[in-house]
PDB file of C-alpha atoms in Angstrom:
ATOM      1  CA  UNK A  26      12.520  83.562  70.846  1.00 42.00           C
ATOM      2  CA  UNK A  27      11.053  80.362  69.965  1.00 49.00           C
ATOM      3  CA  UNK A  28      10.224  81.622  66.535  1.00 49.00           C
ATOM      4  CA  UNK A  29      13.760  82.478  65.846  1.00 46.00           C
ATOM      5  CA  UNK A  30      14.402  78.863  67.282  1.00 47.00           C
ATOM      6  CA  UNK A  31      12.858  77.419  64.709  1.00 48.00           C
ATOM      7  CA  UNK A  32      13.932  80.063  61.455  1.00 46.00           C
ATOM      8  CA  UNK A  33      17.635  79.710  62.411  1.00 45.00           C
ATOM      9  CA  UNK A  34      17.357  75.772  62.507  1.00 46.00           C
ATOM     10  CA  UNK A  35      14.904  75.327  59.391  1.00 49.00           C
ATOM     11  CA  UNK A  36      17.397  77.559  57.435  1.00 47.00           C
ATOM     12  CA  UNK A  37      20.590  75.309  58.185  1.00 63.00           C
ATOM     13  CA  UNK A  38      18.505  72.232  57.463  1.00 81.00           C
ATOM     14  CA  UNK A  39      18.838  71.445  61.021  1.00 89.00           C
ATOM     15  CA  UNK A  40      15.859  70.149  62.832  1.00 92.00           C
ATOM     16  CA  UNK A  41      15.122  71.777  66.326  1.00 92.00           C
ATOM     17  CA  UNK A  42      14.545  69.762  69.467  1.00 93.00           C
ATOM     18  CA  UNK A  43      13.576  71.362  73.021  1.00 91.00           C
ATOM     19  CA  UNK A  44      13.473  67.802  75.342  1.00 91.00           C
ATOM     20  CA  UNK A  45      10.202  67.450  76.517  1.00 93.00           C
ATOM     21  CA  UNK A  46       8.148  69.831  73.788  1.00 94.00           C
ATOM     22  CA  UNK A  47       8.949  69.942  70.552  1.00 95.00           C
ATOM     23  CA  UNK A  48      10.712  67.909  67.470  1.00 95.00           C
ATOM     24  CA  UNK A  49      11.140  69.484  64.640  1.00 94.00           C
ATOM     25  CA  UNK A  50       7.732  71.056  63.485  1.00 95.00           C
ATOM     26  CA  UNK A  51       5.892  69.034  65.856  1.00 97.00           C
ATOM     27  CA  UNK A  52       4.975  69.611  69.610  1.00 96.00           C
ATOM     28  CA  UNK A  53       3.945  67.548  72.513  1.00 96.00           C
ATOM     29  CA  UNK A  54      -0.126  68.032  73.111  1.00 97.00           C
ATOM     30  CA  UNK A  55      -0.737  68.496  69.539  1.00 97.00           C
ATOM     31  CA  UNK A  56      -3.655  66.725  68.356  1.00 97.00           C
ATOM     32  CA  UNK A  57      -4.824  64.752  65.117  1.00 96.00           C
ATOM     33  CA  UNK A  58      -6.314  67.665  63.393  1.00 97.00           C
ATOM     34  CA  UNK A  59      -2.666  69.114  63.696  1.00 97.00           C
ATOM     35  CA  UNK A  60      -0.628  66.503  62.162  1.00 97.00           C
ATOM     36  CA  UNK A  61      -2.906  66.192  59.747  1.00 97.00           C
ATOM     37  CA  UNK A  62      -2.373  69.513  58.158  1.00 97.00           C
ATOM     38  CA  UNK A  63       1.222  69.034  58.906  1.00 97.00           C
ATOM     39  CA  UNK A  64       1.040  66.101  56.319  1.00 97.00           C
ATOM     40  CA  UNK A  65       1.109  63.191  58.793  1.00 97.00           C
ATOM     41  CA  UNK A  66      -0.981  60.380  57.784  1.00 97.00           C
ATOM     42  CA  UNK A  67      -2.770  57.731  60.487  1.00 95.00           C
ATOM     43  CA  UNK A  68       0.005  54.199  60.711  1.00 94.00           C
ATOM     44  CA  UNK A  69      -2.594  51.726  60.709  1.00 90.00           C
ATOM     45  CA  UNK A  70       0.829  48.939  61.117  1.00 90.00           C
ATOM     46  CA  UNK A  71       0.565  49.547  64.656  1.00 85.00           C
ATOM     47  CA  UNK A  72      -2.574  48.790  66.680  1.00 78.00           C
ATOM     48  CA  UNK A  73      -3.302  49.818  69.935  1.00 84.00           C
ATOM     49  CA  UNK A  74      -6.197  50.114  71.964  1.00 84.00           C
ATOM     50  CA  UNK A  75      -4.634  53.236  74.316  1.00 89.00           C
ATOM     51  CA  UNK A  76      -2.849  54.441  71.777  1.00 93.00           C
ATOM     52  CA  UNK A  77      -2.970  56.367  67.708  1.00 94.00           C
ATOM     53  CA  UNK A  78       0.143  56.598  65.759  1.00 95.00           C
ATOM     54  CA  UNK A  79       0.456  58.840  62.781  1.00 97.00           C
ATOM     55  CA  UNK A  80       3.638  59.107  60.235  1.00 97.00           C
ATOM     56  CA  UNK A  81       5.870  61.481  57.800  1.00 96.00           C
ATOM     57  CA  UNK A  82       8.659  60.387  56.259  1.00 93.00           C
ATOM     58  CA  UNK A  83      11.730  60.019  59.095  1.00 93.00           C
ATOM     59  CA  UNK A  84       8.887  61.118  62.098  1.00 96.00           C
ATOM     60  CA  UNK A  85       6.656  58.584  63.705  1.00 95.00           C
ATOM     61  CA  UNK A  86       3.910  60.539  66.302  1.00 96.00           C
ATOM     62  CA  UNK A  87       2.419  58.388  69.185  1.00 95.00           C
ATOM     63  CA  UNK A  88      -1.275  60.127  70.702  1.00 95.00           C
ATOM     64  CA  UNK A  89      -3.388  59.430  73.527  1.00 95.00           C
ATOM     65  CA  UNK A  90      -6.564  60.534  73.832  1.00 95.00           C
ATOM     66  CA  UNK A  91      -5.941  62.608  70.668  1.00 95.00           C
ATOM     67  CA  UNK A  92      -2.777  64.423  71.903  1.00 96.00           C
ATOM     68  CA  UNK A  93       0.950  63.741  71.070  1.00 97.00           C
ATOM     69  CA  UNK A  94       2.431  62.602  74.056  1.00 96.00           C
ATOM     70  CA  UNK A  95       5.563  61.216  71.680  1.00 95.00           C
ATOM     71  CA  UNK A  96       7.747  61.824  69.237  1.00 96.00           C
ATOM     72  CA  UNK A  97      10.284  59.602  67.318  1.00 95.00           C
ATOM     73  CA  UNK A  98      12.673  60.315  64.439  1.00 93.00           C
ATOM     74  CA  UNK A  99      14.022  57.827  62.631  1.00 88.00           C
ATOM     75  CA  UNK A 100      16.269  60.092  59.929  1.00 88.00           C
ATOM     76  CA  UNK A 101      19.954  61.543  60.158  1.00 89.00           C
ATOM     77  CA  UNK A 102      20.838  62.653  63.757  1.00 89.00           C
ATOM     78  CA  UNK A 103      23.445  64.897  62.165  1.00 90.00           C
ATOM     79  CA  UNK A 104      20.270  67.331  61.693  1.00 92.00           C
ATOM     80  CA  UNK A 105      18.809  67.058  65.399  1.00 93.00           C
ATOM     81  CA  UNK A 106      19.997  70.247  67.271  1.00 92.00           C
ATOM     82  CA  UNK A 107      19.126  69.947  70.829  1.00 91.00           C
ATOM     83  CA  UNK A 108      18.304  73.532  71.966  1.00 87.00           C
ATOM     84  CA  UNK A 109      20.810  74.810  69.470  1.00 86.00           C
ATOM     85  CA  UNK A 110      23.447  72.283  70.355  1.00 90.00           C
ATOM     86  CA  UNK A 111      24.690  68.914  68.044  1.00 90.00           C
ATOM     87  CA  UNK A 112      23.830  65.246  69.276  1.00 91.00           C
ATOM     88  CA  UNK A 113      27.414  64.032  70.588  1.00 92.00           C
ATOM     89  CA  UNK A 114      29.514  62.481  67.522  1.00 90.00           C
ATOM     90  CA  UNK A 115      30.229  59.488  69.133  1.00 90.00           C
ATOM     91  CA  UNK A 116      26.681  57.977  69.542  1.00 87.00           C
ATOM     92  CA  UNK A 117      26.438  55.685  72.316  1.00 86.00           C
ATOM     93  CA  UNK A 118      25.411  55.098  75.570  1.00 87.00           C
ATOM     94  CA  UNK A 119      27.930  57.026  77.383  1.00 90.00           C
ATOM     95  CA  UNK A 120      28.099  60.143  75.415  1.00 91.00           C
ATOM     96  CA  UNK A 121      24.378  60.604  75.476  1.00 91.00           C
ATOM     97  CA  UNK A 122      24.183  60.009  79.393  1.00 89.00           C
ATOM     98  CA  UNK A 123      27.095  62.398  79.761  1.00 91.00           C
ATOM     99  CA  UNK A 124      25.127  64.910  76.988  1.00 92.00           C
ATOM    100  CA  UNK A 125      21.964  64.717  78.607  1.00 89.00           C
ATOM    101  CA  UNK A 126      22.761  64.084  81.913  1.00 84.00           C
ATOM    102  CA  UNK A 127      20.631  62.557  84.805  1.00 83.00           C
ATOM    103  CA  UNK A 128      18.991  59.539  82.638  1.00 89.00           C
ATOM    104  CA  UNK A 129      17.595  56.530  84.067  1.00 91.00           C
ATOM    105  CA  UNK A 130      20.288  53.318  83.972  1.00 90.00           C
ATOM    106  CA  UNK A 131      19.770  51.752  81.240  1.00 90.00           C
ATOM    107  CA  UNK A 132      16.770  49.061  80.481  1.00 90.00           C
ATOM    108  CA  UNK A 133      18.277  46.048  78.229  1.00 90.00           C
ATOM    109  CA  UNK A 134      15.602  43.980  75.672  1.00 83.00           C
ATOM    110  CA  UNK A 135      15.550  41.457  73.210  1.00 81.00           C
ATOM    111  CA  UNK A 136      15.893  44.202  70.282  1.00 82.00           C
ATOM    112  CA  UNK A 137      18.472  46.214  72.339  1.00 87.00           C
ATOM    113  CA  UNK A 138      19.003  48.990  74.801  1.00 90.00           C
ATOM    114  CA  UNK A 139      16.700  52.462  75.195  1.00 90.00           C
ATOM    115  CA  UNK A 140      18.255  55.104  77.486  1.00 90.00           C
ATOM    116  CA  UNK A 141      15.447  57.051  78.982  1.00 91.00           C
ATOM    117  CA  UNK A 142      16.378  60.513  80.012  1.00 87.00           C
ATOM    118  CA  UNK A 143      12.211  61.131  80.761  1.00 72.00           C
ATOM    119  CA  UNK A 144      13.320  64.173  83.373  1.00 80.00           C
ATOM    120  CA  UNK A 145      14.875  65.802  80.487  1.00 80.00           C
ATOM    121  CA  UNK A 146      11.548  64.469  77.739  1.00 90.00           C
ATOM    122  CA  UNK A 147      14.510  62.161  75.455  1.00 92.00           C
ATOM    123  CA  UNK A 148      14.317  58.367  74.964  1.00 90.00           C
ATOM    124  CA  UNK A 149      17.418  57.324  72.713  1.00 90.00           C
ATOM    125  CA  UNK A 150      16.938  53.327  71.041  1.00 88.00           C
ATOM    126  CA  UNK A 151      19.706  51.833  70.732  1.00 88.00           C
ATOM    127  CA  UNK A 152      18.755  49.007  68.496  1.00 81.00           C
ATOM    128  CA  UNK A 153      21.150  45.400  67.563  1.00 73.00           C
ATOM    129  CA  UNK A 154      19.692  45.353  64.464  1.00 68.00           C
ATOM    130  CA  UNK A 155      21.490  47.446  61.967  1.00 64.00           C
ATOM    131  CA  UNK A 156      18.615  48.735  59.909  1.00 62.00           C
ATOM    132  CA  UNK A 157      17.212  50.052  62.633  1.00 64.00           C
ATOM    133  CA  UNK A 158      19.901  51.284  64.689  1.00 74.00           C
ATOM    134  CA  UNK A 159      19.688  54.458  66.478  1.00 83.00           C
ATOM    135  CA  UNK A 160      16.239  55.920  67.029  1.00 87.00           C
ATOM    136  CA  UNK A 161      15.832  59.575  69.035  1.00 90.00           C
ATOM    137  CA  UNK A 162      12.223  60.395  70.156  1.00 93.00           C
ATOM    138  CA  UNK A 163      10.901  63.212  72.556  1.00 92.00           C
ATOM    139  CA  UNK A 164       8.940  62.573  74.902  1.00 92.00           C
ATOM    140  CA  UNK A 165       6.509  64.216  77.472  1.00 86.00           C
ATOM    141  CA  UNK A 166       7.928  64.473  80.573  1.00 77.00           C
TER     142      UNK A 166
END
């Protein structure tokens, strides 16, 4: 099943997302040796003493103690399909709490908003500044 996951959203040039496990070709509890044969190269522009980051083009990989515990993508949310299903079109805060369902209320910073839906393994950025913008990442729940 999850192969055919995968083969019906690689050959739409759709990326798959199951909350909580897997974005696109990567998968929660992979480790270094993984994403580097997946391409991913170490991001030494963020340092960390708990934490590794690695990098591919639109992904961003956060490990600890050698395992990927998170996963951000940065490109065209028009490709994410959430267990087969689109992102909402409208994409703000209400249609993702309404899409998701259950998230946490949402936690306000100095470089915007992020609405964690950690029971479902999503974290959606909503940034103020426009180059940045929206950011989607799975996480481990």
């Amino acid at each position: 099943m999850l192969t055919l996951f995968f083969f019906l959203g690689f050959a739409r040039n759709t990326i798959p997302v199951i909350p909580g496990k897997i974005l696109g070709d990567v998968m929660i509890g992979d480790t270094s040796e993984i994403l580097r044969k997946k391409n991913f190269v170490v991001d030494d522009s963020r340092v960390s003493q708990d934490n590794t980051y690695y990098k591919r083009t639109d992904f961003l990989v956060r490990l600890v103690k050698d395992r990927v515990v998170q996963i951000w993508y940065e490109g065209d949310l028009k490709k994410l399909r959430v267990v087969g299903k689109s992102l909402p079109a409208k994409k703000d805060i209400p249609h993702f709490t309404k899409f998701f369902k259950n998230c946490d209320p949402i936690v306000k910073g100095s470089g915007g908003e992020i609405l964690y839906c950690e029971n479902k393994g999503v974290e959606i950025v909503f940034s103020i500044d426009p180059v940045h913008g929206l950011g989607f990442s799975v996480t481990s729940p």
